[in-house]
Amino acid sequence: MGDAATDYTIDELVVTALAKEFPDDTVAFNGAVSFVPVCALLLARATHAPNLIWVASSIAVDPQPKEIGESTLSDALWDGATMLQSSAADFWAYAQSGRMNSFCFRGAQIDAFGNVNNTVIGTYEQPKIRLPGGGGMADLGCQVGRIYLWSTTHDRRTFVDKLDFRSGLGWGDGGDHRQRLGLPGGPRVCVTNLCVMDFHQVSKRMRLRSVHPGVSVEDVIAQTGFELVIEGEVPQTVPPTREEVELIRRLDPTDARKREFA
Amino acid sequence: MSAEDKLWALGDAAELVRDGDLVAIGGLSLNCAPMAFCRQLARAGRRDLDLLAVVSGMAVDWLIAAGCVRRLIMGLTSFEGFGLAPSFRRAAETGSIQVQEWSEHTLICALQAATAGVPFMPTRAGLGTDMPALHPDRTWEAIDERSGERYLACAAIKPDVAVIHVHEADRRGNARMNPKLVWFDTELVKAAGRVIVTAERIVETSTFRQAPERTSIPGFAVDHVIEAPRGAWPTACWPEYPYDGDFYRSYQRAARDPKAFAELFAEHVAPLSTSASMGA
């Protein structure tokens, strides 16, 4: 894979770690404020997954943008697309049938089973903070089989034991809950600024898979509001190579990915 | 001629909406919302509107700030990277409007049920989330007796009026998106009782006859056509003009101070009455 880079930044580590999760048969689409997944999809396509199809903004099929703009829903991403799939009804047909199979989302709150809240902090009727709303996440969490979670704020405010509101479905109550609801697949991983987590096969509870260089298991435990599954020695996340860092900087020359890192 | 002439003046646009109507607003986030039309509603001081806006931002924020809104039926309301929609947020947190959160696909289902004239549309969307319980009389989980499969039933929503913005229309209501992301707009058009199209340009019907494959909405599905150049500003009318990021930023800055907001709002939208939701 080449030499480890020495001058990479955290956004490049997160993008690289997420990119590695996308297999070659990925047909993914992205929503709003999704700079990290867009970058990761571009990187995966440029490296190990040349057949990966990315539908930019859920609209532009297989584009080749020169840069990533201020909005991941804007036409700045659509250059070179083979189709502009412009109707929501068309989009949802392919998302429900499984032709489009992958979606990345996150939330203001994320729980141990990968369910997310993007609706309210506090009660629904009298919110302390009224957030934008579940949007398409409430739908696609149920409809799409491969869900990838990410967060650039791994702390106890984000990773909570109990969501104030369940806007988007991950593994639900855990175990076979999704299956009982008749829903496909579920969340595969959650990549954060501290670590990579996947989900225990049976309980579907988040499990610590690797910690980023410079982060300890104790750090992650301290910043997580629920009990993580930890099995044996937790390895370090493989840092990006020089080639990967160069690629990321070429694919995202305006550093749009850094918008998600305060 | 007169029977087919659906042209309406932008200045009289608010007459097409009654207080208390359920108004569906087109557009997608920062893209192609009927902003000029919303400005007219704000200026006319329409009250007690129920809005349906699947993924909106500035349009909804203007109407809430102007005190026009009783209830918002929505999937998501934000300014994306420009932050939370400030008037929406404040109104939801103080309870001055009722926010009825659905989701994107459940709202499409509700519109499609209205279009088809059936009581509800089934979907897997929303299963296992907290959303259906927010409006259990409109969305409920059920099990199909024959297959044993679970679904969420989405009761029909029929907007009184739908308003969308397009690139070109003729006096008969034929409308063309040239191209733009249609996204939810055509679902709103199909479901609504009355349809209003605002257009960057009014063109001759011959323009449509020359390229009928590019017509997005047939004239018979449209009730009123309004000429509104730059009518989507500050949202984008891709590919003719982009969203105005500077306006979003200055709007956010002004929203921190009631006086600055009132000034900005009076200049670009409508004077705020003292009873409007911002100050009161």
Coordinates of N, CA and C in Angstrom, one line a residue, chain B residues 168-259:
Chain B
E168 N -39.2 28.2 -17.6 CA -40.0 28.8 -18.7 C -41.4 28.3 -18.6
A169 N -42.4 29.2 -18.9 CA -43.8 28.7 -18.9 C -44.5 29.6 -20.0
D170 N -45.6 29.0 -20.6 CA -46.4 29.9 -21.5 C -47.7 30.2 -20.7
R171 N -48.5 31.0 -21.4 CA -49.8 31.5 -20.8 C -50.8 30.4 -20.5
R172 N -50.6 29.3 -21.1 CA -51.5 28.1 -20.9 C -51.1 27.2 -19.8
G173 N -49.9 27.5 -19.2 CA -49.5 26.8 -18.1 C -48.4 25.7 -18.4
N174 N -48.1 25.5 -19.6 CA -47.0 24.5 -19.9 C -45.8 25.1 -19.3
A175 N -45.0 24.2 -18.7 CA -43.9 24.6 -17.9 C -42.7 23.7 -18.1
R176 N -41.5 24.3 -18.2 CA -40.3 23.6 -18.5 C -39.2 23.9 -17.5
M177 N -38.6 22.9 -17.0 CA -37.5 23.0 -16.2 C -36.3 22.7 -17.1
N178 N -35.3 23.5 -17.1 CA -34.5 23.6 -18.3 C -33.0 23.4 -18.2
P179 N -32.4 22.4 -17.7 CA -33.1 21.4 -16.7 C -32.8 22.0 -15.3
K180 N -33.5 21.4 -14.4 CA -33.2 21.7 -13.0 C -33.5 20.4 -12.3
L181 N -33.1 20.4 -11.0 CA -33.6 19.2 -10.3 C -35.0 19.4 -9.9
V182 N -35.9 18.6 -10.5 CA -37.3 18.6 -10.3 C -37.6 18.2 -8.9
W183 N -36.9 17.2 -8.4 CA -37.0 16.6 -7.1 C -38.5 16.5 -6.6
F184 N -38.9 17.2 -5.6 CA -40.3 16.9 -5.1 C -41.3 17.7 -5.9
D185 N -40.9 18.7 -6.7 CA -41.9 19.6 -7.3 C -43.0 18.9 -8.1
T186 N -42.7 17.9 -8.8 CA -43.7 17.3 -9.7 C -44.7 16.5 -8.8
E187 N -44.3 16.0 -7.6 CA -45.2 15.3 -6.7 C -46.2 16.3 -6.1
L188 N -45.7 17.5 -5.8 CA -46.5 18.5 -5.2 C -47.6 18.9 -6.3
V189 N -47.1 19.1 -7.5 CA -48.0 19.5 -8.6 C -49.1 18.5 -8.8
K190 N -48.8 17.2 -8.8 CA -49.7 16.2 -9.1 C -50.8 16.1 -8.0
A191 N -50.4 16.4 -6.8 CA -51.3 16.2 -5.6 C -52.2 17.4 -5.3
A192 N -51.8 18.6 -5.7 CA -52.4 19.8 -5.1 C -53.7 20.1 -5.8
G193 N -54.6 20.7 -5.1 CA -55.9 21.2 -5.7 C -55.7 22.3 -6.7
R194 N -54.9 23.2 -6.4 CA -54.6 24.3 -7.4 C -53.0 24.4 -7.5
V195 N -52.6 24.7 -8.7 CA -51.1 24.8 -9.0 C -50.7 26.1 -9.5
I196 N -49.8 26.7 -8.9 CA -49.2 28.0 -9.4 C -47.8 27.8 -9.8
V197 N -47.5 28.2 -11.0 CA -46.1 28.1 -11.4 C -45.5 29.5 -11.6
T198 N -44.4 29.8 -10.9 CA -43.7 31.1 -11.2 C -42.6 30.7 -12.2
A199 N -42.3 31.6 -13.1 CA -41.3 31.3 -14.2 C -40.3 32.4 -14.4
E200 N -39.1 32.0 -14.6 CA -38.1 33.1 -15.0 C -38.6 33.8 -16.2
R201 N -39.2 33.1 -17.2 CA -39.6 33.8 -18.4 C -40.9 33.2 -18.9
I202 N -41.7 34.1 -19.5 CA -42.9 33.6 -20.2 C -42.6 33.5 -21.7
V203 N -42.8 32.3 -22.3 CA -42.5 32.1 -23.7 C -43.7 31.8 -24.5
E204 N -43.6 31.8 -25.8 CA -44.8 31.4 -26.6 C -45.0 29.9 -26.6
T205 N -46.2 29.5 -26.8 CA -46.5 28.1 -26.8 C -45.7 27.4 -27.9
S206 N -45.4 28.1 -29.0 CA -44.6 27.5 -30.1 C -43.3 26.9 -29.6
T207 N -42.7 27.6 -28.5 CA -41.5 27.1 -27.9 C -41.6 25.7 -27.4
F208 N -42.8 25.4 -26.8 CA -43.0 24.1 -26.3 C -43.3 23.1 -27.4
R209 N -44.0 23.6 -28.5 CA -44.3 22.7 -29.6 C -43.1 22.2 -30.3
Q210 N -42.1 23.1 -30.3 CA -40.8 22.8 -31.0 C -40.0 21.7 -30.3
A211 N -40.2 21.6 -29.0 CA -39.4 20.6 -28.3 C -40.3 20.0 -27.1
P212 N -41.4 19.3 -27.5 CA -42.3 18.8 -26.5 C -41.7 17.8 -25.5
E213 N -40.6 17.2 -26.0 CA -40.0 16.2 -25.1 C -39.3 16.9 -23.9
R214 N -39.2 18.2 -23.9 CA -38.6 18.9 -22.8 C -39.6 19.6 -21.9
T215 N -40.9 19.4 -22.2 CA -41.9 20.0 -21.3 C -42.0 19.2 -20.0
S216 N -41.9 19.9 -18.9 CA -41.9 19.1 -17.6 C -43.3 18.9 -17.0
I217 N -44.2 19.9 -17.2 CA -45.5 19.9 -16.6 C -46.5 20.3 -17.7
P218 N -47.5 19.5 -18.0 CA -48.5 19.9 -19.0 C -49.4 21.1 -18.6
G219 N -49.7 21.9 -19.5 CA -50.5 23.1 -19.1 C -51.8 22.8 -18.4
F220 N -52.4 21.7 -18.7 CA -53.7 21.4 -18.1 C -53.6 21.1 -16.6
A221 N -52.3 20.9 -16.1 CA -52.1 20.6 -14.7 C -51.8 21.9 -13.9
V222 N -51.8 23.0 -14.6 CA -51.4 24.3 -14.0 C -52.6 25.3 -14.0
D223 N -52.8 26.0 -12.9 CA -53.9 26.9 -12.9 C -53.5 28.4 -13.1
H224 N -52.3 28.7 -12.6 CA -51.9 30.1 -12.7 C -50.4 30.1 -13.1
V225 N -50.0 31.1 -13.9 CA -48.6 31.3 -14.3 C -48.2 32.7 -14.0
I226 N -47.1 32.8 -13.3 CA -46.6 34.2 -12.9 C -45.2 34.4 -13.4
E227 N -45.0 35.5 -14.1 CA -43.6 35.8 -14.5 C -42.9 36.4 -13.3
A228 N -41.7 35.7 -13.0 CA -40.9 36.2 -11.9 C -39.4 36.0 -12.2
P229 N -38.9 36.9 -12.9 CA -37.4 36.8 -13.2 C -36.6 36.8 -11.9
R230 N -35.6 36.0 -11.8 CA -34.8 35.8 -10.6 C -35.7 35.4 -9.4
G231 N -36.8 34.7 -9.7 CA -37.8 34.5 -8.7 C -37.4 33.4 -7.7
A232 N -36.3 32.8 -7.9 CA -35.8 31.8 -6.9 C -34.8 32.4 -6.0
W233 N -34.3 33.6 -6.3 CA -33.3 34.2 -5.4 C -33.8 34.4 -4.0
P234 N -33.0 34.1 -3.0 CA -31.6 33.8 -3.0 C -31.3 32.3 -3.1
T235 N -32.3 31.5 -3.4 CA -31.9 30.1 -3.7 C -31.5 30.1 -5.2
A236 N -31.0 28.9 -5.6 CA -30.4 28.8 -7.0 C -31.5 28.6 -8.0
C237 N -31.3 29.0 -9.2 CA -32.1 28.5 -10.3 C -31.1 27.9 -11.3
W238 N -30.6 26.7 -10.9 CA -29.6 26.0 -11.7 C -30.1 25.7 -13.1
P239 N -29.4 25.8 -14.2 CA -28.0 26.3 -14.2 C -27.9 27.8 -14.5
E240 N -29.0 28.6 -14.3 CA -29.0 30.0 -14.7 C -28.3 30.9 -13.7
Y241 N -28.6 30.6 -12.4 CA -27.9 31.4 -11.4 C -27.7 30.5 -10.1
P242 N -26.6 30.7 -9.4 CA -26.4 29.9 -8.2 C -27.1 30.5 -7.0
Y243 N -27.1 29.8 -5.9 CA -27.7 30.4 -4.7 C -26.7 31.5 -4.2
D244 N -27.3 32.4 -3.5 CA -26.6 33.6 -3.1 C -26.0 33.4 -1.7
G245 N -24.8 32.8 -1.6 CA -24.2 32.5 -0.3 C -24.0 33.7 0.6
D246 N -23.7 34.9 0.0 CA -23.5 36.1 0.7 C -24.8 36.5 1.5
F247 N -26.0 36.3 0.8 CA -27.2 36.6 1.4 C -27.5 35.7 2.6
Y248 N -27.2 34.4 2.4 CA -27.5 33.5 3.5 C -26.6 33.9 4.7
R249 N -25.4 34.2 4.5 CA -24.5 34.6 5.6 C -25.0 35.9 6.2
S250 N -25.4 36.9 5.4 CA -25.8 38.2 6.1 C -27.1 38.0 6.8
Y251 N -28.0 37.1 6.3 CA -29.3 36.8 7.0 C -29.0 36.2 8.3
Q252 N -28.0 35.2 8.4 CA -27.7 34.6 9.6 C -27.1 35.6 10.6
R253 N -26.2 36.5 10.1 CA -25.6 37.5 11.0 C -26.7 38.4 11.6
A254 N -27.6 38.8 10.7 CA -28.7 39.8 11.1 C -29.6 39.1 12.1
A255 N -29.8 37.8 12.0 CA -30.8 37.1 12.8 C -30.4 37.1 14.3
R256 N -29.1 37.4 14.6 CA -28.7 37.5 16.0 C -29.2 38.7 16.7
D257 N -29.7 39.7 15.9 CA -30.1 41.0 16.5 C -31.4 41.4 15.9
P258 N -32.5 41.5 16.7 CA -33.8 41.8 16.2 C -33.9 43.0 15.3
K259 N -33.2 44.1 15.7 CA -33.2 45.3 14.9 C -32.6 45.1 13.5

